[in-house]
Amino acid sequence: MSVLALCVGVVLAACACSGVMSGNPGIVAPGAPDPDWPDAAPAPGEGDPSEGLAEPDTDIPLLESSSLSDALSTASLETRFDPAVITQFETTRFTATIVFGVPIDSGATEILIAWSNEATLMGEDPESFEVSPTSPSRQWVDNAFAHPSGGYALSWTWDVTPLLAGDRTLNLRIRPTVVIDGEVVEEYADINEPVVLAVEVHPVQRDLDEVAAAAQSLELDLPEKMTVGEEHVVTITVPLEGHADTIGADVELSREQGSASASIEMAGQVENDATAGAESRAAIERTWTVTPTESGRLDLVLMTSVRGEAAGQELRREVHITAATTVVAAPPTFWELLQGPVVYITPFVALAATIVGVWQTRRRRKPTASKDTTEQHA
């Protein structure tokens, strides 16, 4: 007779005497309206719940037991995500399975289980995940199924949706309900430590973060000086860090309010322009023509909006970079240089011309005056 058959026989005999089972092969959970299952009982002994616990074996825990070693048995814990890659905003199915009734492999996660066990899953940060159970939180040994590798198993499942990017943590707790001499010993419910599960960030979010970091480290290359009225070409290249298939970017150049005025026009753009070489990376290149219209300090703002999409949710991050240059007045043209001295000496030339004109007028008048005097004497 197998161990499971022997165990079930013992349970059936015990339940027949106690009246716990009533035409139902399942075991009534603690807290159910059954007078034969106590709600709680004082914990026997003091100190660590594991003190005095006999060496656990691979036997199946009993529903009715007179000692802790009979009420608890060792089991291995298996966990998996489906799909295995955890992605932000995308729901994945998480399964926790306990396997018992067989020796535990070296290196496996080992826990203690009772006839009745409850499992809970939650994020270490409550805002990191949405967790929805898709199976009953409490499972009983008599509902176990044959495990493919041998022994018996119970499984719990949850739908898990990551809400925040980055390195996140899920905590899984398996809480056995220990019954000794017909009384529930609450002290042993937390005998298992929480199982910590690390969750990797969504790959699209990670790609977006890498491109945003590259955009943040860019320097807006401006000439030390610009000249009023002259066109100046400003070019910027935002590397996509090899993520052109998942990440895009919009780049805008503008004048900061309060700085010297200037006109800014888009001169050209190249999307996903791969540079040469074995380590070529796609990039977004933008070119603008900046024409200052007044002298003074010109502050320019480069705004890069990095975007991606995950499970229908738009991911976006804005990166701002500022740079300043000095705008000087345009130098005089050749005509203006030539015109300067002319304008300067024109008053003097005019004065000299006036003096010469007056002098010539007076000189012409003298002979006439002499002639008139001679005629009078005659």
Tab-separated table of C-alpha atoms in Angstrom:
chain	number	residue	atom	x	y	z
A	1	MET	CA	0.000	0.000	0.000
A	2	SER	CA	1.424	3.379	-0.952
A	3	VAL	CA	2.166	6.116	1.550
A	4	LEU	CA	-0.641	8.276	0.133
A	5	ALA	CA	-3.178	5.444	0.373
A	6	LEU	CA	-2.137	4.730	3.947
A	7	CYS	CA	-2.389	8.417	4.821
A	8	VAL	CA	-5.811	8.782	3.242
A	9	GLY	CA	-6.973	5.714	5.161
A	10	VAL	CA	-5.844	7.224	8.423
A	11	VAL	CA	-7.544	10.511	7.544
A	12	LEU	CA	-10.803	8.816	6.593
A	13	ALA	CA	-10.834	6.928	9.871
A	14	ALA	CA	-10.102	10.067	11.860
A	15	CYS	CA	-12.682	12.108	9.997
A	16	ALA	CA	-15.320	9.393	10.408
A	17	CYS	CA	-14.906	9.633	14.162
A	18	SER	CA	-14.739	13.396	14.362
A	19	GLY	CA	-17.415	14.203	11.784
A	20	VAL	CA	-15.168	16.622	9.944
A	21	MET	CA	-16.091	15.104	6.591
A	22	SER	CA	-19.704	14.805	5.598
A	23	GLY	CA	-19.962	13.167	2.181
A	24	ASN	CA	-17.238	15.435	0.844
A	25	PRO	CA	-13.710	14.155	0.205
A	26	GLY	CA	-12.263	17.669	0.833
A	27	ILE	CA	-11.217	19.002	4.193
A	28	VAL	CA	-13.102	21.909	5.712
A	29	ALA	CA	-10.826	24.941	5.978
A	30	PRO	CA	-10.203	26.691	9.285
A	31	GLY	CA	-12.771	29.393	9.805
A	32	ALA	CA	-15.483	27.442	7.980
A	33	PRO	CA	-18.756	26.853	9.866
A	34	ASP	CA	-17.708	23.469	11.264
A	35	PRO	CA	-17.890	22.988	15.065
A	36	ASP	CA	-15.261	20.230	14.944
A	37	TRP	CA	-12.505	22.611	13.655
A	38	PRO	CA	-11.442	25.119	16.326
A	39	ASP	CA	-10.740	28.716	15.354
A	40	ALA	CA	-7.571	28.956	17.434
A	41	ALA	CA	-5.803	27.526	20.406
A	42	PRO	CA	-3.005	28.553	22.754
A	43	ALA	CA	0.421	27.777	21.315
A	44	PRO	CA	2.287	25.042	23.150
A	45	GLY	CA	5.642	26.074	24.539
A	46	GLU	CA	7.553	29.305	24.252
A	47	GLY	CA	10.286	30.693	21.968
A	48	ASP	CA	11.110	29.818	18.378
A	49	PRO	CA	8.315	27.810	16.708
A	50	SER	CA	10.873	25.514	15.134
A	51	GLU	CA	12.482	24.572	18.447
A	52	GLY	CA	11.932	20.954	19.337
A	53	LEU	CA	10.824	20.084	15.784
A	54	ALA	CA	11.976	16.627	14.792
A	55	GLU	CA	14.040	16.226	11.638
A	56	PRO	CA	11.521	16.685	8.778
A	57	ASP	CA	11.057	13.840	6.361
A	58	THR	CA	9.317	13.456	3.015
A	59	ASP	CA	6.158	11.965	4.498
A	60	ILE	CA	2.776	13.568	3.903
A	61	PRO	CA	1.489	15.805	6.724
A	62	LEU	CA	-1.476	14.450	8.671
A	63	LEU	CA	-4.724	16.263	9.239
A	64	GLU	CA	-4.944	15.005	12.816
A	65	SER	CA	-1.624	14.783	14.617
A	66	SER	CA	-0.307	14.778	18.157
A	67	SER	CA	3.070	16.372	17.403
A	68	LEU	CA	4.517	19.105	15.253
A	69	SER	CA	6.642	16.640	13.298
A	70	ASP	CA	3.480	14.791	12.225
A	71	ALA	CA	1.617	17.993	11.350
A	72	LEU	CA	4.409	19.430	9.181
A	73	SER	CA	6.387	17.948	6.306
A	74	THR	CA	9.091	19.316	4.032
A	75	ALA	CA	8.366	20.266	0.441
A	76	SER	CA	10.212	21.928	-2.397
A	77	LEU	CA	8.950	25.147	-3.931
A	78	GLU	CA	8.926	25.779	-7.676
A	79	THR	CA	8.045	29.165	-9.200
A	80	ARG	CA	7.739	30.400	-12.751
A	81	PHE	CA	6.459	33.323	-14.818
A	82	ASP	CA	4.684	32.818	-18.128
A	83	PRO	CA	5.915	34.577	-20.174
A	84	ALA	CA	9.278	34.402	-18.461
A	85	VAL	CA	10.292	37.974	-19.390
A	86	ILE	CA	8.543	40.413	-17.068
A	87	THR	CA	7.476	43.519	-18.951
A	88	GLN	CA	5.956	46.750	-17.708
A	89	PHE	CA	2.179	47.015	-18.179
A	90	GLU	CA	2.009	43.473	-19.575
A	91	THR	CA	0.255	40.803	-17.511
A	92	THR	CA	2.113	37.585	-16.818
A	93	ARG	CA	0.909	34.419	-15.086
A	94	PHE	CA	2.877	33.523	-11.973
A	95	THR	CA	2.676	29.946	-10.644
A	96	ALA	CA	3.939	28.660	-7.308
A	97	THR	CA	4.029	24.872	-6.880
A	98	ILE	CA	4.923	22.866	-3.784
A	99	VAL	CA	6.128	19.307	-4.366
A	100	PHE	CA	6.072	16.794	-1.520
A	101	GLY	CA	6.213	13.066	-0.895
A	102	VAL	CA	9.649	12.723	-2.550
A	103	PRO	CA	13.204	13.600	-1.479
A	104	ILE	CA	14.104	17.230	-2.019
A	105	ASP	CA	16.836	17.957	-4.539
A	106	SER	CA	19.933	19.781	-3.369
A	107	GLY	CA	19.679	23.500	-3.986
A	108	ALA	CA	15.883	23.517	-4.171
A	109	THR	CA	13.866	26.028	-2.143
A	110	GLU	CA	12.638	24.113	0.901
A	111	ILE	CA	9.543	24.977	2.929
A	112	LEU	CA	7.311	23.342	5.501
A	113	ILE	CA	3.723	22.442	4.687
A	114	ALA	CA	0.717	21.165	6.626
A	115	TRP	CA	-2.492	19.449	5.554
A	116	SER	CA	-3.929	22.884	4.767
A	117	ASN	CA	-1.779	25.701	3.324
A	118	GLU	CA	-2.431	29.284	2.286
A	119	ALA	CA	-0.363	31.238	-0.254
A	120	THR	CA	-0.204	35.000	-0.778
A	121	LEU	CA	1.731	37.094	-3.295
A	122	MET	CA	2.301	40.833	-3.139
A	123	GLY	CA	4.773	43.464	-4.242
A	124	GLU	CA	7.264	44.798	-1.740
A	125	ASP	CA	6.155	48.214	-2.979
A	126	PRO	CA	2.335	48.151	-3.193
A	127	GLU	CA	2.443	50.540	-6.170
A	128	SER	CA	4.814	48.344	-8.198
A	129	PHE	CA	2.367	45.623	-9.224
A	130	GLU	CA	-1.220	44.705	-9.720
A	131	VAL	CA	-1.603	41.157	-8.361
A	132	SER	CA	-4.822	39.186	-8.893
A	133	PRO	CA	-5.184	35.603	-7.610
A	134	THR	CA	-6.520	33.154	-10.193
A	135	SER	CA	-6.739	30.162	-7.860
A	136	PRO	CA	-8.009	29.629	-4.300
A	137	SER	CA	-5.570	31.023	-1.744
A	138	ARG	CA	-5.951	27.910	0.447
A	139	GLN	CA	-5.057	24.429	-0.820
A	140	TRP	CA	-5.380	21.036	0.887
A	141	VAL	CA	-3.144	18.011	0.599
A	142	ASP	CA	-6.027	15.762	-0.434
A	143	ASN	CA	-6.418	17.968	-3.555
A	144	ALA	CA	-2.834	17.278	-4.643
A	145	PHE	CA	-2.040	16.027	-8.129
A	146	ALA	CA	0.751	13.746	-9.314
A	147	HIS	CA	3.887	15.716	-10.144
A	148	PRO	CA	5.635	14.759	-13.433
A	149	SER	CA	8.950	14.206	-11.654
A	150	GLY	CA	7.383	12.153	-8.864
A	151	GLY	CA	5.560	12.841	-5.652
A	152	TYR	CA	2.553	15.104	-5.315
A	153	ALA	CA	2.012	18.814	-5.891
A	154	LEU	CA	-0.247	21.771	-5.115
A	155	SER	CA	-0.209	24.932	-7.226
A	156	TRP	CA	-1.298	28.530	-6.830
A	157	THR	CA	-1.557	31.038	-9.670
A	158	TRP	CA	-1.760	34.831	-9.936
A	159	ASP	CA	-1.967	37.378	-12.742
A	160	VAL	CA	0.845	39.893	-12.200
A	161	THR	CA	1.028	43.251	-13.999
A	162	PRO	CA	4.164	45.368	-13.348
A	163	LEU	CA	3.289	49.062	-13.085
A	164	LEU	CA	6.708	50.586	-12.413
A	165	ALA	CA	9.996	50.064	-14.182
A	166	GLY	CA	13.265	49.154	-12.530
A	167	ASP	CA	14.372	46.371	-10.225
A	168	ARG	CA	11.263	45.309	-8.293
A	169	THR	CA	10.494	42.625	-5.723
A	170	LEU	CA	7.608	40.247	-5.129
A	171	ASN	CA	7.121	38.439	-1.826
A	172	LEU	CA	5.573	34.967	-1.783
A	173	ARG	CA	4.363	33.485	1.505
A	174	ILE	CA	3.300	29.884	2.126
A	175	ARG	CA	1.450	29.696	5.461
A	176	PRO	CA	0.685	26.182	6.783
A	177	THR	CA	-2.254	25.662	9.142
A	178	VAL	CA	-0.857	23.437	11.877
A	179	VAL	CA	-3.331	21.259	13.818
A	180	ILE	CA	-2.102	19.405	16.911
A	181	ASP	CA	-4.489	17.339	19.012
A	182	GLY	CA	-7.419	18.859	17.152
A	183	GLU	CA	-6.413	22.467	17.790
A	184	VAL	CA	-5.042	25.019	15.325
A	185	VAL	CA	-1.667	26.388	16.424
A	186	GLU	CA	-1.501	29.873	14.958
A	187	GLU	CA	2.075	30.291	16.085
A	188	TYR	CA	3.346	28.120	13.257
A	189	ALA	CA	1.484	29.866	10.425
A	190	ASP	CA	4.536	32.048	9.695
A	191	ILE	CA	7.136	29.328	10.124
A	192	ASN	CA	8.220	29.844	6.489
A	193	GLU	CA	10.167	32.957	5.576
A	194	PRO	CA	8.807	35.000	2.642
A	195	VAL	CA	10.265	33.936	-0.690
A	196	VAL	CA	11.734	37.018	-2.392
A	197	LEU	CA	11.337	37.148	-6.173
A	198	ALA	CA	13.347	39.706	-8.174
A	199	VAL	CA	11.602	41.156	-11.212
A	200	GLU	CA	13.465	42.623	-14.203
A	201	VAL	CA	12.378	45.870	-15.811
A	202	HIS	CA	10.405	45.906	-19.052
A	203	PRO	CA	12.872	45.846	-21.966
A	204	VAL	CA	11.175	48.744	-23.767
A	205	GLN	CA	11.360	50.865	-20.621
A	206	ARG	CA	15.017	49.922	-20.240
A	207	ASP	CA	15.677	50.926	-23.859
A	208	LEU	CA	13.893	54.219	-23.288
A	209	ASP	CA	15.981	54.892	-20.177
A	210	GLU	CA	19.219	54.245	-22.079
A	211	VAL	CA	18.278	56.617	-24.917
A	212	ALA	CA	17.128	59.272	-22.431
A	213	ALA	CA	20.454	58.992	-20.599
A	214	ALA	CA	22.322	59.414	-23.894
A	215	ALA	CA	20.224	62.489	-24.729
A	216	GLN	CA	20.905	63.963	-21.295
A	217	SER	CA	24.658	63.701	-21.817
A	218	LEU	CA	24.605	65.557	-25.148
A	219	GLU	CA	26.171	68.987	-25.467
A	220	LEU	CA	24.595	71.633	-27.659
A	221	ASP	CA	27.542	72.805	-29.753
A	222	LEU	CA	27.143	76.523	-30.403
A	223	PRO	CA	29.697	79.018	-31.730
A	224	GLU	CA	31.163	81.275	-29.063
A	225	LYS	CA	29.729	84.262	-30.894
A	226	MET	CA	26.936	84.824	-33.345
A	227	THR	CA	26.412	87.879	-35.491
A	228	VAL	CA	23.195	89.768	-35.945
A	229	GLY	CA	21.677	89.050	-39.334
A	230	GLU	CA	23.951	86.097	-40.133
A	231	GLU	CA	22.722	82.491	-40.480
A	232	HIS	CA	24.328	79.951	-38.159
A	233	VAL	CA	23.845	76.187	-38.599
A	234	VAL	CA	23.248	74.134	-35.437
A	235	THR	CA	23.266	70.307	-35.723
A	236	ILE	CA	22.484	67.758	-33.035
A	237	THR	CA	22.601	63.947	-33.173
A	238	VAL	CA	20.725	61.852	-30.611
A	239	PRO	CA	22.032	58.248	-30.531
A	240	LEU	CA	19.339	55.589	-30.130
A	241	GLU	CA	21.817	53.189	-28.527
A	242	GLY	CA	20.874	50.403	-30.933
A	243	HIS	CA	17.153	50.575	-30.037
A	244	ALA	CA	15.794	52.069	-33.252
A	245	ASP	CA	13.280	49.222	-33.513
A	246	THR	CA	11.619	50.105	-30.200
A	247	ILE	CA	12.498	53.739	-29.439
A	248	GLY	CA	12.007	57.011	-31.302
A	249	ALA	CA	12.700	60.625	-30.430
A	250	ASP	CA	11.416	64.095	-31.287
A	251	VAL	CA	13.939	66.929	-31.072
A	252	GLU	CA	13.088	70.635	-30.900
A	253	LEU	CA	15.269	73.742	-30.621
A	254	SER	CA	13.829	76.960	-29.203
A	255	ARG	CA	14.900	80.303	-27.776
A	256	GLU	CA	14.587	80.723	-24.050
A	257	GLN	CA	12.251	83.488	-23.061
A	258	GLY	CA	14.012	86.710	-22.152
A	259	SER	CA	17.138	86.130	-24.229
A	260	ALA	CA	18.158	87.990	-27.398
A	261	SER	CA	15.703	87.478	-30.235
A	262	ALA	CA	16.491	85.163	-33.130
A	263	SER	CA	14.698	83.214	-35.822
A	264	ILE	CA	15.076	79.408	-35.726
A	265	GLU	CA	14.176	77.278	-38.723
A	266	MET	CA	14.443	73.522	-39.257
A	267	ALA	CA	17.017	72.881	-41.959
A	268	GLY	CA	16.948	69.091	-42.190
A	269	GLN	CA	16.511	65.808	-40.391
A	270	VAL	CA	17.734	62.240	-40.685
A	271	GLU	CA	15.950	59.434	-38.819
A	272	ASN	CA	17.616	56.150	-37.901
A	273	ASP	CA	20.828	57.225	-39.599
A	274	ALA	CA	23.275	54.400	-38.892
A	275	THR	CA	26.885	55.462	-38.620
A	276	ALA	CA	29.609	53.431	-40.272
A	277	GLY	CA	31.583	50.783	-38.479
A	278	ALA	CA	31.040	47.528	-36.630
A	279	GLU	CA	29.524	49.372	-33.662
A	280	SER	CA	27.095	51.408	-35.727
A	281	ARG	CA	24.147	52.760	-33.789
A	282	ALA	CA	21.022	54.295	-35.210
A	283	ALA	CA	20.541	57.960	-34.410
A	284	ILE	CA	18.238	60.899	-34.919
A	285	GLU	CA	19.898	63.949	-36.447
A	286	ARG	CA	18.413	67.433	-36.622
A	287	THR	CA	19.756	70.639	-38.181
A	288	TRP	CA	18.515	74.180	-37.623
A	289	THR	CA	19.385	77.586	-39.047
A	290	VAL	CA	19.625	80.228	-36.313
A	291	THR	CA	19.603	83.890	-37.351
A	292	PRO	CA	19.962	86.403	-34.476
A	293	THR	CA	18.077	89.660	-34.920
A	294	GLU	CA	19.552	91.588	-32.001
A	295	SER	CA	22.760	91.596	-30.032
A	296	GLY	CA	23.067	90.289	-26.490
A	297	ARG	CA	22.995	86.876	-24.772
A	298	LEU	CA	21.148	84.173	-26.718
A	299	ASP	CA	19.939	81.162	-24.692
A	300	LEU	CA	18.821	78.117	-26.664
A	301	VAL	CA	16.919	75.109	-25.304
A	302	LEU	CA	17.156	71.644	-26.877
A	303	MET	CA	14.198	69.445	-25.924
A	304	THR	CA	14.419	65.730	-26.733
A	305	SER	CA	11.231	63.729	-26.265
A	306	VAL	CA	12.107	60.026	-26.132
A	307	ARG	CA	9.149	57.717	-26.783
A	308	GLY	CA	8.276	54.030	-26.837
A	309	GLU	CA	5.264	51.772	-26.342
A	310	ALA	CA	4.567	48.783	-24.099
A	311	ALA	CA	1.332	46.797	-24.107
A	312	GLY	CA	-0.576	49.704	-25.600
A	313	GLN	CA	0.801	52.138	-23.008
A	314	GLU	CA	2.814	55.072	-24.327
A	315	LEU	CA	6.170	55.567	-22.641
A	316	ARG	CA	7.672	59.046	-22.926
A	317	ARG	CA	10.405	61.065	-21.273
A	318	GLU	CA	11.534	64.617	-21.960
A	319	VAL	CA	15.145	65.747	-21.670
A	320	HIS	CA	16.067	69.447	-21.713
A	321	ILE	CA	19.526	70.857	-22.444
A	322	THR	CA	20.379	74.569	-22.453
A	323	ALA	CA	23.288	76.401	-24.038
A	324	ALA	CA	24.162	80.069	-24.430
A	325	THR	CA	26.149	82.218	-26.839
A	326	THR	CA	26.818	85.908	-27.340
A	327	VAL	CA	25.343	87.813	-30.280
A	328	VAL	CA	27.354	90.801	-31.538
A	329	ALA	CA	26.399	93.530	-33.962
A	330	ALA	CA	27.309	92.940	-37.583
A	331	PRO	CA	30.632	94.551	-38.653
A	332	PRO	CA	30.387	97.514	-41.080
A	333	THR	CA	30.426	96.760	-44.801
A	334	PHE	CA	33.021	98.155	-47.222
A	335	TRP	CA	30.621	100.878	-48.314
A	336	GLU	CA	29.911	101.709	-44.701
A	337	LEU	CA	33.656	101.860	-44.033
A	338	LEU	CA	34.105	104.093	-47.053
A	339	GLN	CA	31.099	106.157	-46.193
A	340	GLY	CA	32.281	106.801	-42.651
A	341	PRO	CA	35.087	109.270	-43.446
A	342	VAL	CA	32.978	110.905	-46.141
A	343	VAL	CA	30.228	111.516	-43.654
A	344	TYR	CA	32.790	112.790	-41.175
A	345	ILE	CA	34.458	115.363	-43.493
A	346	THR	CA	31.322	116.426	-45.342
A	347	PRO	CA	30.584	119.333	-42.946
A	348	PHE	CA	34.130	120.593	-43.323
A	349	VAL	CA	33.973	120.311	-47.105
A	350	ALA	CA	30.704	122.173	-47.088
A	351	LEU	CA	32.190	124.889	-44.884
A	352	ALA	CA	35.239	125.172	-47.095
A	353	ALA	CA	33.064	125.387	-50.191
A	354	THR	CA	31.042	128.133	-48.572
A	355	ILE	CA	34.133	130.106	-47.683
A	356	VAL	CA	35.530	129.737	-51.200
A	357	GLY	CA	32.242	130.781	-52.697
A	358	VAL	CA	32.051	133.890	-50.529
A	359	TRP	CA	35.619	134.782	-51.366
A	360	GLN	CA	35.060	134.419	-55.099
A	361	THR	CA	31.920	136.532	-54.908
A	362	ARG	CA	33.703	139.357	-53.147
A	363	ARG	CA	36.593	139.171	-55.584
A	364	ARG	CA	34.293	139.608	-58.549
A	365	ARG	CA	32.673	142.581	-56.935
A	366	LYS	CA	35.944	144.570	-56.464
A	367	PRO	CA	36.722	145.354	-60.172
A	368	THR	CA	33.146	146.483	-60.683
A	369	ALA	CA	33.395	148.824	-57.766
A	370	SER	CA	36.693	150.294	-59.126
A	371	LYS	CA	35.179	150.880	-62.543
A	372	ASP	CA	32.230	152.722	-61.092
A	373	THR	CA	34.585	154.980	-59.122
A	374	THR	CA	36.639	155.856	-62.254
A	375	GLU	CA	33.580	156.727	-64.199
A	376	GLN	CA	32.425	159.035	-61.455
A	377	HIS	CA	35.764	160.874	-61.443
A	378	ALA	CA	35.643	161.326	-65.176
